[in-house]
Coordinates of C-alpha atoms in Angstrom, one line a residue:
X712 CA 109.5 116.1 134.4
X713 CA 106.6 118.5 134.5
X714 CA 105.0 118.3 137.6
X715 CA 101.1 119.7 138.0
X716 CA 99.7 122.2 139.7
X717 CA 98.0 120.3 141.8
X718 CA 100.7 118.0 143.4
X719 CA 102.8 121.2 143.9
X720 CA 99.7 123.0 146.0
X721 CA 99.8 119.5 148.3
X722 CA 103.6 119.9 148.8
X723 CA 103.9 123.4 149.8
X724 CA 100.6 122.6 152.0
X725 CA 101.9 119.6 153.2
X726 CA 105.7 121.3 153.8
X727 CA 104.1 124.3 155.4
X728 CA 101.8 122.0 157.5
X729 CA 105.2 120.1 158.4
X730 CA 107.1 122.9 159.2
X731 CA 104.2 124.2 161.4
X732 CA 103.8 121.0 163.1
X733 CA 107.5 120.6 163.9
X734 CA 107.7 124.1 166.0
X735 CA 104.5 123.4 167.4
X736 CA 105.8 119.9 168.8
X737 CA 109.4 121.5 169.6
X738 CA 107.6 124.5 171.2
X739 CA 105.2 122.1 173.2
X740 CA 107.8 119.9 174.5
X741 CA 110.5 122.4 175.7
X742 CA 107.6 124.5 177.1
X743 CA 105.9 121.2 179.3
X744 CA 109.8 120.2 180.4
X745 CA 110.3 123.9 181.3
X746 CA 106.4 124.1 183.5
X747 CA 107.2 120.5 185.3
X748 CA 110.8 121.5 185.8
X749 CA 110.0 124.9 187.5
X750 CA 106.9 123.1 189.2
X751 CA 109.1 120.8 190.9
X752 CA 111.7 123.5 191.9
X753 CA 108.9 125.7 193.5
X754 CA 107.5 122.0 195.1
X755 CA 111.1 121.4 196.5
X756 CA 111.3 125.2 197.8
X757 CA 108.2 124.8 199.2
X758 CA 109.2 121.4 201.0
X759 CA 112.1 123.3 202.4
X760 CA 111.0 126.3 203.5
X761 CA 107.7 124.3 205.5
X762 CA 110.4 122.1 206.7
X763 CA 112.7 124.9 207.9
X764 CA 109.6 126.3 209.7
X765 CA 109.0 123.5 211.5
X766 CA 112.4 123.9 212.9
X767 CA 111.9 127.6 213.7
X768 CA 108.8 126.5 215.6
X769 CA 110.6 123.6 217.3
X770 CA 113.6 125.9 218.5
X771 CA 111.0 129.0 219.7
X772 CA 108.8 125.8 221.6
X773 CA 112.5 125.5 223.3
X774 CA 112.8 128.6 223.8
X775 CA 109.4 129.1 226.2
X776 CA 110.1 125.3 227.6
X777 CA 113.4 127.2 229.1
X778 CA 111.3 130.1 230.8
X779 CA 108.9 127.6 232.9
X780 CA 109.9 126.4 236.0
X781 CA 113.5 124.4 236.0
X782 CA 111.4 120.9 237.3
X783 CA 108.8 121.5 234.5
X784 CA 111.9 122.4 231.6
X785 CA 114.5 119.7 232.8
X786 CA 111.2 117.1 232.3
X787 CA 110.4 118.9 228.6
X788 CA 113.4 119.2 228.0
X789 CA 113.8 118.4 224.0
X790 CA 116.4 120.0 221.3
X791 CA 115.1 121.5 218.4
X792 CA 115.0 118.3 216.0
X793 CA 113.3 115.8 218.7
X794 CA 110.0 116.2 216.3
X795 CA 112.1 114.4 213.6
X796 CA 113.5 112.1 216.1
X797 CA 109.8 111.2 217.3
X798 CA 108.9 110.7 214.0
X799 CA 111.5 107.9 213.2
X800 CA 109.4 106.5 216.5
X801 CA 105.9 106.4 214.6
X802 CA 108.5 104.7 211.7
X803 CA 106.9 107.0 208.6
X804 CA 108.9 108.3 206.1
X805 CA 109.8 112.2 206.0
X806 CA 108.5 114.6 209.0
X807 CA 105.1 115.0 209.8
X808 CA 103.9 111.9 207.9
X809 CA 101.9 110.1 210.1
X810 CA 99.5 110.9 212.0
X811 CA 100.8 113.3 214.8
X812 CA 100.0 112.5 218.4
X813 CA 97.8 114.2 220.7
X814 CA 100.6 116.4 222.6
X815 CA 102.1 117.2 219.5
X816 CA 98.5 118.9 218.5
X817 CA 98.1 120.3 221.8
X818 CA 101.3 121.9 221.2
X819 CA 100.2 123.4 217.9
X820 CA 102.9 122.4 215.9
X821 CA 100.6 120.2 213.9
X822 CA 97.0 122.5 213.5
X823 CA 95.1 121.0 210.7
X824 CA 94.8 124.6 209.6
X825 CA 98.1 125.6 209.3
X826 CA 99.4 126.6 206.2
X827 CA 102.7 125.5 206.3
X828 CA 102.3 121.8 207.1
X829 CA 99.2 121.8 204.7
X830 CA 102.0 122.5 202.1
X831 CA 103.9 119.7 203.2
X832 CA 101.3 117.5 203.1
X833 CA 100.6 118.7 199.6
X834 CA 104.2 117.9 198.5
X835 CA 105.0 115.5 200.4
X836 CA 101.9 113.2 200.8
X837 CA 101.0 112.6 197.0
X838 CA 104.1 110.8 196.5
X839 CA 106.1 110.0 199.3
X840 CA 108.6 107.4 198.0
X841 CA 109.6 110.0 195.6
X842 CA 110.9 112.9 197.9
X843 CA 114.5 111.9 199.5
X844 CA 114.6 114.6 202.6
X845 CA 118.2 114.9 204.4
X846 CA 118.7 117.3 207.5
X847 CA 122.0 118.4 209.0
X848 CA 123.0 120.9 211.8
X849 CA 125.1 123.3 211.3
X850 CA 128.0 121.5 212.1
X851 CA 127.5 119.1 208.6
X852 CA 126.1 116.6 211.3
X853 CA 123.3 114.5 209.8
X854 CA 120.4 114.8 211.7
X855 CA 117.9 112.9 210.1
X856 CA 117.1 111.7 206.7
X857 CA 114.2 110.0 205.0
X858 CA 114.7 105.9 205.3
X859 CA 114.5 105.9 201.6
X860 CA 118.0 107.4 201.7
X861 CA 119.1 104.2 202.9
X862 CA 123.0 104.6 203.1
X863 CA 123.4 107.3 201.2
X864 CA 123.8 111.0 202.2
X865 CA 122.3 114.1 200.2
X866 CA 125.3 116.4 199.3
X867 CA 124.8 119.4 201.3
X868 CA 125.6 122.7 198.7
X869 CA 125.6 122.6 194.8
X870 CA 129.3 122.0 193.5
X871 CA 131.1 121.2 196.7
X872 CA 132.1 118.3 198.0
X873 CA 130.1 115.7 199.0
X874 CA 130.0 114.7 202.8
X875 CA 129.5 111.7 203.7
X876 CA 128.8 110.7 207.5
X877 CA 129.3 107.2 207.8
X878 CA 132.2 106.9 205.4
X879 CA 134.7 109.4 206.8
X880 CA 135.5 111.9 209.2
X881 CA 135.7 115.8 208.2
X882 CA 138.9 117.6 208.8
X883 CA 138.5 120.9 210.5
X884 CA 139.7 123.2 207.7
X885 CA 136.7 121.6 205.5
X886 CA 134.3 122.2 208.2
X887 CA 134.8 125.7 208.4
X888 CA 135.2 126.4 204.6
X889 CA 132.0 124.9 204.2
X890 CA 130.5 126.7 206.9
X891 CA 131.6 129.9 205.1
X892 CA 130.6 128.6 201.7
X893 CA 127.1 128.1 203.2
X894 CA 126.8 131.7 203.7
X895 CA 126.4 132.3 199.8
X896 CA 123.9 129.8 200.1
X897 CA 121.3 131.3 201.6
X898 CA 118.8 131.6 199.4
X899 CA 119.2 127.9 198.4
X900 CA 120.8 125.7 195.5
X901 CA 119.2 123.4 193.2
X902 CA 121.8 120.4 191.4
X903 CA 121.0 116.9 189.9
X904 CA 122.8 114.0 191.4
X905 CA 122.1 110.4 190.9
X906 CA 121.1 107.8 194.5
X907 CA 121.3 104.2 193.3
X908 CA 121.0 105.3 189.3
X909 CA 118.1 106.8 189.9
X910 CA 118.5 111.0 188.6
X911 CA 117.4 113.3 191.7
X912 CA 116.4 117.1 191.0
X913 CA 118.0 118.0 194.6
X914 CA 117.5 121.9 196.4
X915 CA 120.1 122.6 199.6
X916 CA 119.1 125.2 201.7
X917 CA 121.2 127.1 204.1
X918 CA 119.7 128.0 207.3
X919 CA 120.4 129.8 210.8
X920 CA 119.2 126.3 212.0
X921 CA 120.4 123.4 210.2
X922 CA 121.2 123.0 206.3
X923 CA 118.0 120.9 204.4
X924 CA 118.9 119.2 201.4
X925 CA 115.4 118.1 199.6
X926 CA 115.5 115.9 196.4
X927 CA 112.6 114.5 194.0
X928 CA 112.8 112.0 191.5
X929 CA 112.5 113.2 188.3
X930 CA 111.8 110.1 186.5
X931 CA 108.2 110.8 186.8
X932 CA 109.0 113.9 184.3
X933 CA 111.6 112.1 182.0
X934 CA 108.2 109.6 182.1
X935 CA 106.1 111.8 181.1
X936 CA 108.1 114.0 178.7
X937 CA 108.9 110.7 177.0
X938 CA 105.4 110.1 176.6
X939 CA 104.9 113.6 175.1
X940 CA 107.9 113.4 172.6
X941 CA 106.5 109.7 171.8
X942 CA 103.0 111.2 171.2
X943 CA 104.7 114.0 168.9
X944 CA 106.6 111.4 167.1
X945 CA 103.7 108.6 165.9
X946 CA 102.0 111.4 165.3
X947 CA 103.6 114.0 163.0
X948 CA 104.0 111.3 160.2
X949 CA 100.3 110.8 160.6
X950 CA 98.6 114.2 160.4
X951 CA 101.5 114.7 158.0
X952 CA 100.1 111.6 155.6
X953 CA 96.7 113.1 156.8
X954 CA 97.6 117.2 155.5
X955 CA 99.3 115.8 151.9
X956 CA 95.8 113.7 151.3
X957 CA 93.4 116.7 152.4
X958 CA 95.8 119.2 150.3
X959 CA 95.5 117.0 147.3
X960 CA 92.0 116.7 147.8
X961 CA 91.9 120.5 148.6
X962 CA 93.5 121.6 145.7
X963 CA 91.7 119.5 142.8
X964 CA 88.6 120.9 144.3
X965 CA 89.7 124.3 143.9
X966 CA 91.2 123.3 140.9
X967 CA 88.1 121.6 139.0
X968 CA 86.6 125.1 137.9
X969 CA 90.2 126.6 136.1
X970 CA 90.2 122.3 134.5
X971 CA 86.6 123.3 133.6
X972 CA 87.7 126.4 132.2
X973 CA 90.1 125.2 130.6
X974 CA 88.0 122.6 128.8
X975 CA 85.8 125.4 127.7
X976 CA 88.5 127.7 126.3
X977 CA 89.7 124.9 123.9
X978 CA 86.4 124.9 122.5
X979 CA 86.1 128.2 121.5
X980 CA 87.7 128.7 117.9
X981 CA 88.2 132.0 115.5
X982 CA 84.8 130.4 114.2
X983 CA 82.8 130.5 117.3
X984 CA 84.0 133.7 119.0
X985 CA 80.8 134.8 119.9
X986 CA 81.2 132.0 122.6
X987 CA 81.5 133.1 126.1
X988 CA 82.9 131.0 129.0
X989 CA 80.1 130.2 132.0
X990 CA 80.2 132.6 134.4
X991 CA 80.1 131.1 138.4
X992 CA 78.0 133.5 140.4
X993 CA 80.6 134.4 142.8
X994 CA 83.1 137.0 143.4
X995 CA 86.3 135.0 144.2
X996 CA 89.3 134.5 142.3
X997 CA 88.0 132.0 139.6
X998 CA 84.5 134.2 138.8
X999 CA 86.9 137.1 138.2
X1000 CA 89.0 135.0 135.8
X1001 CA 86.0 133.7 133.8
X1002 CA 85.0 137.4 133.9
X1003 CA 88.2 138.8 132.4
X1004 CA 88.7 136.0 130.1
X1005 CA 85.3 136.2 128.5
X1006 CA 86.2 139.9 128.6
X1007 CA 89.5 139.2 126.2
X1008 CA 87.3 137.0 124.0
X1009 CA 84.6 139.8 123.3
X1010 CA 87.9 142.3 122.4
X1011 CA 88.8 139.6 120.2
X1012 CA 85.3 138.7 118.4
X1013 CA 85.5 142.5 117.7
X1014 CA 88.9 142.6 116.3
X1015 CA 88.2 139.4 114.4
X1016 CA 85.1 141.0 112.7
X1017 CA 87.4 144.5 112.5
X1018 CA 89.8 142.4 110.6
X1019 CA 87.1 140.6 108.4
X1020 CA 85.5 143.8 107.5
X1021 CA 89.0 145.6 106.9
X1022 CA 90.0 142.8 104.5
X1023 CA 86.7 142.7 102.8
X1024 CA 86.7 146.6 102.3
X1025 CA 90.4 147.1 100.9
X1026 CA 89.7 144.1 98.5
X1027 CA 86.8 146.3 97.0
X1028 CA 88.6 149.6 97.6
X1029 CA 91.4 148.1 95.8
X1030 CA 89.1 145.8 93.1
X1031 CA 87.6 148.2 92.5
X1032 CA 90.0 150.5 90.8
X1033 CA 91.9 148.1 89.8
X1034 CA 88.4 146.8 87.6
X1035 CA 87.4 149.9 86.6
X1036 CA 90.8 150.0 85.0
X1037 CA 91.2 146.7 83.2
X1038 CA 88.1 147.3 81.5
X1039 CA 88.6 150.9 80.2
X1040 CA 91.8 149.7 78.8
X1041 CA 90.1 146.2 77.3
X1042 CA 87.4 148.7 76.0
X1043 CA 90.4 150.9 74.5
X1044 CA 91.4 148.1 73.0
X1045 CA 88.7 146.1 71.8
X1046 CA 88.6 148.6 68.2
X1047 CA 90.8 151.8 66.9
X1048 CA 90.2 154.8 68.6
X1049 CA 91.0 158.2 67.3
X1050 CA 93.9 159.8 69.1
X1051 CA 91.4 161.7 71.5
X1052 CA 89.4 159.3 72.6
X1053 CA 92.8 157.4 73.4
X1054 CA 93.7 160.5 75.7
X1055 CA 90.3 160.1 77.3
X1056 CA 91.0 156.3 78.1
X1057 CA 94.0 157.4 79.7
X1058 CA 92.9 160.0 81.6
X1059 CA 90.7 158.0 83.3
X1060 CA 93.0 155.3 84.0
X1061 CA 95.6 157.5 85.6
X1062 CA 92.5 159.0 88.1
X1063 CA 91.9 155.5 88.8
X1064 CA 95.3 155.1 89.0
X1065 CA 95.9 158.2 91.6
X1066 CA 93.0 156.5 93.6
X1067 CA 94.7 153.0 94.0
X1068 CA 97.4 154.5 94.8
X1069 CA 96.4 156.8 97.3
X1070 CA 94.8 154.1 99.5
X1071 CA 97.7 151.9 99.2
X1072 CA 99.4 155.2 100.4
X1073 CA 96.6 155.3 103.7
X1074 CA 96.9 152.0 104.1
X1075 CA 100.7 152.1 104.1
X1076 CA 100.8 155.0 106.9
X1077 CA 97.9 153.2 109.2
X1078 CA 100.0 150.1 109.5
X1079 CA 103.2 152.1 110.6
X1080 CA 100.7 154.0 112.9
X1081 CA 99.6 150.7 114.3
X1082 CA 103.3 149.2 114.8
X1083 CA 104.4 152.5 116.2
X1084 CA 106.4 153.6 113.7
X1085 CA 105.3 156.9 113.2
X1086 CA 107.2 159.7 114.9
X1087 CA 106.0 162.8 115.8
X1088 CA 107.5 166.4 117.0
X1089 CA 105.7 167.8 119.7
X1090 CA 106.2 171.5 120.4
X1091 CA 104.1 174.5 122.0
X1092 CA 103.4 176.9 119.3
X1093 CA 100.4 179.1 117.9
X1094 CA 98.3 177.1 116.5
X1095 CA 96.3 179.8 115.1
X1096 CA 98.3 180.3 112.5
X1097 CA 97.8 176.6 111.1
X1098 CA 94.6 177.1 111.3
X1099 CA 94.1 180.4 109.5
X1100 CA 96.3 179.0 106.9
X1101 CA 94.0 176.4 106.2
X1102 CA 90.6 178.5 106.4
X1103 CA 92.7 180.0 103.2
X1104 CA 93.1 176.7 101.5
X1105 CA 89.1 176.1 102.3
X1106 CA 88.3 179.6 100.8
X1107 CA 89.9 177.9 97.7
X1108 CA 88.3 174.7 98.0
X1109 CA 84.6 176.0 98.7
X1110 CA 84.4 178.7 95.7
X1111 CA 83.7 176.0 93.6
X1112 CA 80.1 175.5 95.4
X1113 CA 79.7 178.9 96.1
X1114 CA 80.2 177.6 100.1
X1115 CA 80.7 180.6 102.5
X1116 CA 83.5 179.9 104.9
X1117 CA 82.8 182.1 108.1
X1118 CA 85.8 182.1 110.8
X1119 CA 86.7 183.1 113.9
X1120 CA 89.9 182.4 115.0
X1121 CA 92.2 184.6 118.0
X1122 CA 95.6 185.9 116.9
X1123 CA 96.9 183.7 119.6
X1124 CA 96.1 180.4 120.9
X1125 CA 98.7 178.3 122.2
X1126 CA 98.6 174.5 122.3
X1127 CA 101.2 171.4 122.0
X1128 CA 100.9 169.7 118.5
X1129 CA 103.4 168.4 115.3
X1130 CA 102.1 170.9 112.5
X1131 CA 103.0 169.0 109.6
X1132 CA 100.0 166.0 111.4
X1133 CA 97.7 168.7 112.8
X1134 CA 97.6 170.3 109.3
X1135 CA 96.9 166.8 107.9
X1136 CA 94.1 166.2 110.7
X1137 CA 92.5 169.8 110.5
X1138 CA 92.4 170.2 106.7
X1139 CA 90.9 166.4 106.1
X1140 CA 87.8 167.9 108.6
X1141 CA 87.5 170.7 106.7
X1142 CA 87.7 169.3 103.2
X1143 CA 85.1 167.0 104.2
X1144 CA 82.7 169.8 105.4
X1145 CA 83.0 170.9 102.2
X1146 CA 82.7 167.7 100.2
X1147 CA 79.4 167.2 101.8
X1148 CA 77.9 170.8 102.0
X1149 CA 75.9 171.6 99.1
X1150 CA 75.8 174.6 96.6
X1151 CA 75.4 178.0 98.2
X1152 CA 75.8 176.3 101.4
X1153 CA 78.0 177.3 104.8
X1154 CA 81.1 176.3 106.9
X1155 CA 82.4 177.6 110.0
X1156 CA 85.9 177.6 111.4
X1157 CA 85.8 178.6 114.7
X1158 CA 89.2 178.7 117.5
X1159 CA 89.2 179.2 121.2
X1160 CA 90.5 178.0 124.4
X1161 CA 90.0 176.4 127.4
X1162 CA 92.1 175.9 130.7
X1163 CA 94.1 173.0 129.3
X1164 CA 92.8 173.1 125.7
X1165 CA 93.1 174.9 122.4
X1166 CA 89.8 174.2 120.7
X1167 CA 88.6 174.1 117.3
X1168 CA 85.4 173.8 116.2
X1169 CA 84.4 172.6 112.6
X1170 CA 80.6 173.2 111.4
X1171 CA 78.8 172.7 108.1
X1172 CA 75.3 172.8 106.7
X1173 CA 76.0 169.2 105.2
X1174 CA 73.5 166.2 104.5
X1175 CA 74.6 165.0 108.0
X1176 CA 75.0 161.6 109.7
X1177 CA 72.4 159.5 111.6
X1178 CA 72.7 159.4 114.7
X1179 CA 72.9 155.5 114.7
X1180 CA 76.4 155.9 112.6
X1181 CA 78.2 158.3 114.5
X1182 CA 79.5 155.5 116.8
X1183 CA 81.2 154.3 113.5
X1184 CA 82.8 157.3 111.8
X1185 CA 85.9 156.9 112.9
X1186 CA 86.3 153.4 111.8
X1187 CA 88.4 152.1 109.2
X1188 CA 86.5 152.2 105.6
X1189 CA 83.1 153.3 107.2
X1190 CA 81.4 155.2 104.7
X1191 CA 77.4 156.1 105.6
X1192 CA 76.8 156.7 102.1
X1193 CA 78.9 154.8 99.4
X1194 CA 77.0 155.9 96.2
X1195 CA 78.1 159.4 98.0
X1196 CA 81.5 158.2 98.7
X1197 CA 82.1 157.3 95.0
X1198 CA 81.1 160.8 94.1
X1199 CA 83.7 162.1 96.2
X1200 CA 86.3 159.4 95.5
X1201 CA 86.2 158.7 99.3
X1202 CA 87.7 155.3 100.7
X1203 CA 86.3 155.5 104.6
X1204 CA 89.8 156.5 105.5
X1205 CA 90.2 159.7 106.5
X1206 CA 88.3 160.2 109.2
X1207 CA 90.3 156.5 110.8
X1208 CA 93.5 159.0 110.0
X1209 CA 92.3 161.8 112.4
X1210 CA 91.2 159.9 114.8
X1211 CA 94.7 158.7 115.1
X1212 CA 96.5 161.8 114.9
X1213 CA 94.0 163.6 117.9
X1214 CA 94.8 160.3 120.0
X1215 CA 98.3 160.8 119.0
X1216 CA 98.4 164.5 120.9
X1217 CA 96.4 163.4 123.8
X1218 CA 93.4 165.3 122.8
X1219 CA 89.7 165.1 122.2
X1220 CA 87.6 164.1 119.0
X1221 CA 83.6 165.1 119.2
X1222 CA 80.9 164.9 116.4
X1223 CA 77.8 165.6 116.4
X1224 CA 75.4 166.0 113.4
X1225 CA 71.7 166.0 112.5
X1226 CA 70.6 164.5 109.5
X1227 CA 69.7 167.0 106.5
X1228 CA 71.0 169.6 108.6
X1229 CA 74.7 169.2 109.4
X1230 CA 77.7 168.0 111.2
X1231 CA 80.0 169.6 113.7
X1232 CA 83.4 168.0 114.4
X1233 CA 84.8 169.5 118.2
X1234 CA 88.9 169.1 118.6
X1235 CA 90.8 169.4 121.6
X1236 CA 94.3 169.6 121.6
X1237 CA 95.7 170.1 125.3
X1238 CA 98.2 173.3 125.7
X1239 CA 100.8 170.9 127.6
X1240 CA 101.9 167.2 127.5
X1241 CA 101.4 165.1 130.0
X1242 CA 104.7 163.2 128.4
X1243 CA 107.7 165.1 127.1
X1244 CA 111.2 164.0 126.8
X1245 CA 114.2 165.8 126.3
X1246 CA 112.9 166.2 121.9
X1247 CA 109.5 166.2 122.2
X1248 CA 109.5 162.8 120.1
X1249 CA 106.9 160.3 120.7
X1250 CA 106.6 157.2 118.4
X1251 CA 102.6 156.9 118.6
X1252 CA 100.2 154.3 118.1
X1253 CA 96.9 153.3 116.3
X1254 CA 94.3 152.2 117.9

């Protein structure tokens, strides 16, 4: 089952969205049940330690009761817990709940503006029924406790037995190992523990004064985290439903210009090629594509017409012949012929002959060139010996027309080539100078070097090129002339051959010419490969 594009965006957006939505939610939750949890240990530390100061200021209001007068002391006379023992008096639950009386002001142990009890207030007051506030001497004597406690008792140290006042007596030896184990203590202990099935977040501290046990229900927190994970759980389906909707949207948005595309491309046919997709005017991702592909189209109208005007010219290079030669033999024999005229007849035929054959022959090496089957031996030698070998074949050639051939050409010039194809390329150049130089006319063959080049540099006093044809010299079957071509029993095929060969060595073709009064053809062949392996072979290409 194929699935599209387009559902397959929506799942991996929906499946990322998902996945991101999952450790947000996880990350969320454990990080608000880590805040309230810490919250309420530092809210129960706080308790104690504001609680445990009230007894340090109880026990040093002893301490100055002592130095006054014995009558005035014996008649103040209080321990250090009477302010707990007061409270139970003014019936409110926890210390310092109501409202304090006036001596208890006076006495500063209950300024408005202390710090301390503004804490407890702050802890204490917002939600009373909630805190469960147990205070022992030091002897594991319950002092006091808030009347929410009811019965029960508020272990006094995390992971030691519970003590329970009103149930049993202590035994000595657990008194004192207690009192030892409340030494480690110090600092305080937080535990849960369960009063009447209700769970209680509970913090023991161990003081020089008494040991205060402070607990907080924390169903308020398993309330609201329960909330939270609720919240998280109604809603990741939602925005879940929500993300796989918008991403299907999304993506056939995005989607509609490559559809559009698309619908386009199938339009465009081998007959309609000069077609071009519409172009968005936009940089992004789909303008480039439209770009490239109307790009690939115009290579293709090019190669299409290549092709068309490839076929159509090797039909009439090869028609041609091939008529020329039925009808000289029809002619031949159409009546008798005396034995020479018969020779004549044959003569031409077999010219015509050599001509078909040698353009099959082109033909036959340009389509191994252009499926790489052409191998090539690349070595660093002198190439000015190839070249003075052929100035001596164009000495030869060019006495016919009386053409001067004027060279110039080093001992020694060095450059990377396979002789047997630079010979071919070279000597094709230079047999065409001549071809299309006139009587009496002039060729030069002229050598030298560059930094990474051996050059060679091919003029004549020719009819020349236009300048308008130059761009297609090198093309397959392009003649400028073909009433000149048939002269020179051209087929437009050489110069498509040297091109090939120069491309083949990495190097440089360059003509220029001026019509009526020449043409000069400029070849670089580089002194080193970019490319070598271990033989110097490359299997090179046609383009």
């Amino acid at each position: 089952m194929k699935i599209s594009l387009k559902v397959r965006l929506a799942f991996w957006y929906s499946l990322i969205v998902g996945v991101s939505l999952s450790a947000f939610g996880l990350f969320t939750y454990f990080l608000v049940s880590n805040e309230l949890n810490q919250s309420l240990d530092s809210s129960l530390k706080k308790v104690s330690e504001s609680l445990n100061y009230i007894l340090n200021q109880s026990q040093d209001e002893i301490e100055k009761q002592k130095e006054k007068p014995q009558r005035i002391a014996k008649a103040n006379k209080k321990d250090k817990f009477a302010v707990f023992r007061e409270s139970e008096k003014r019936e409110f639950v926890g210390p310092v709940l109501g409202k304090p009386s006036e001596a208890d002001i006076q006495s500063g142990l209950f300024d408005e503006n202390n710090p301390v009890l503004t804490a407890v207030y702050e802890h204490i007051l917002l939600n009373t029924k909630n805190y469960f506030i147990q205070i022992a001497d030091t002897n594991l004597q319950i002092v006091w406790k808030t009347k929410n406690l009811k019965s029960n008792t508020l272990p006094f140290l995390q992971n030691t037995q519970l003590f329970f006042e009103e149930e049993r007596s202590i035994p000595d030896s657990i008194v004192q190992q207690a009192k030892s184990t409340f030494q480690e203590y110090s600092e305080g202990s937080f535990e849960n523990i369960y009063i009447e099935n209700q769970k209680v977040r509970l913090f023991v501290k161990n003081t020089s004064q008494a040991i205060i046990s402070v607990g907080y229900s924390i169903e308020d927190i398993e309330n609201t985290l329960n909330g939270l994970f609720s919240i998280l759980l109604y809603a990741f389906p939602i925005i879940l439903i929500i993300s796989a909707i918008g991403g299907l949207v999304l993506s056939k948005l995005s989607l509609r210009a490559i559809d559009e595309i698309a619908v386009n491309a199938e339009e465009i046919t081998a007959s309609n090629l000069s077609r071009r997709l519409p172009e968005p005017h936009t940089n992004d991702e789909v303008g480039h594509l439209t770009r490239t592909l109307n790009k690939m189209i115009e290579r293709l109208e090019r190669s299409f017409i290549q092709i068309r005007q490839f076929t159509s010219d090797a039909s009439h290079e090869l028609k041609t012949p091939l008529t020329i030669l039925r009808g000289e033999l029809e002619l031949a024999l159409r009546t008798p012929k005396k034995p020479e005229q018969y020779q004549l007849v044959l003569a031409s035929a077999l010219e015509e002959t050599e001509r078909l054959s040698n353009v099959v022959e082109t033909l036959l090496e340009l389509s191994k060139a252009d499926a790489g089957q052409v191998k090539m031996t690349f070595q660093e030698q002198n190439i000015s010996k190839l070249i003075t070998d052929i100035s001596e074949d164009a000495d030869i050639l060019a006495e016919q027309k009386k053409i001067r051939v004027e060279k110039k050409i080093p001992n020694t010039v060095i450059a990377c080539f396979d002789s047997a194809r630079m010979h071919q390329a070279v000597l094709n150049i230079v047999d065409n100078a001549i071809k299309y130089t006139n009587e009496f006319g002039k060729i030069s063959i002229e050598l030298s070097e560059e930094e990474k080049y051996a050059v060679l540099k091919v003029t004549d006093t020719g009819t020349g090129v236009p300048k308008n044809f130059l761009p297609y010299l090198f093309d397959r079957f392009y003649r400028v002339d073909r009433a000149r071509s048939q002269e020179t029993r051209g087929a437009g095929l050489g110069l498509s051959i040297v091109k090939w060969i120069i491309d083949a060595h990495q190097g440089i073709i360059d003509v220029k010419s001026q019509l009526y009064y020449g043409t000069a053809f400029t070849i670089k062949i580089p002194k080193k490969r970019e490319r070598k392996d271990d033989e110097m072979e490359k299997s090179s290409k046609f383009y």
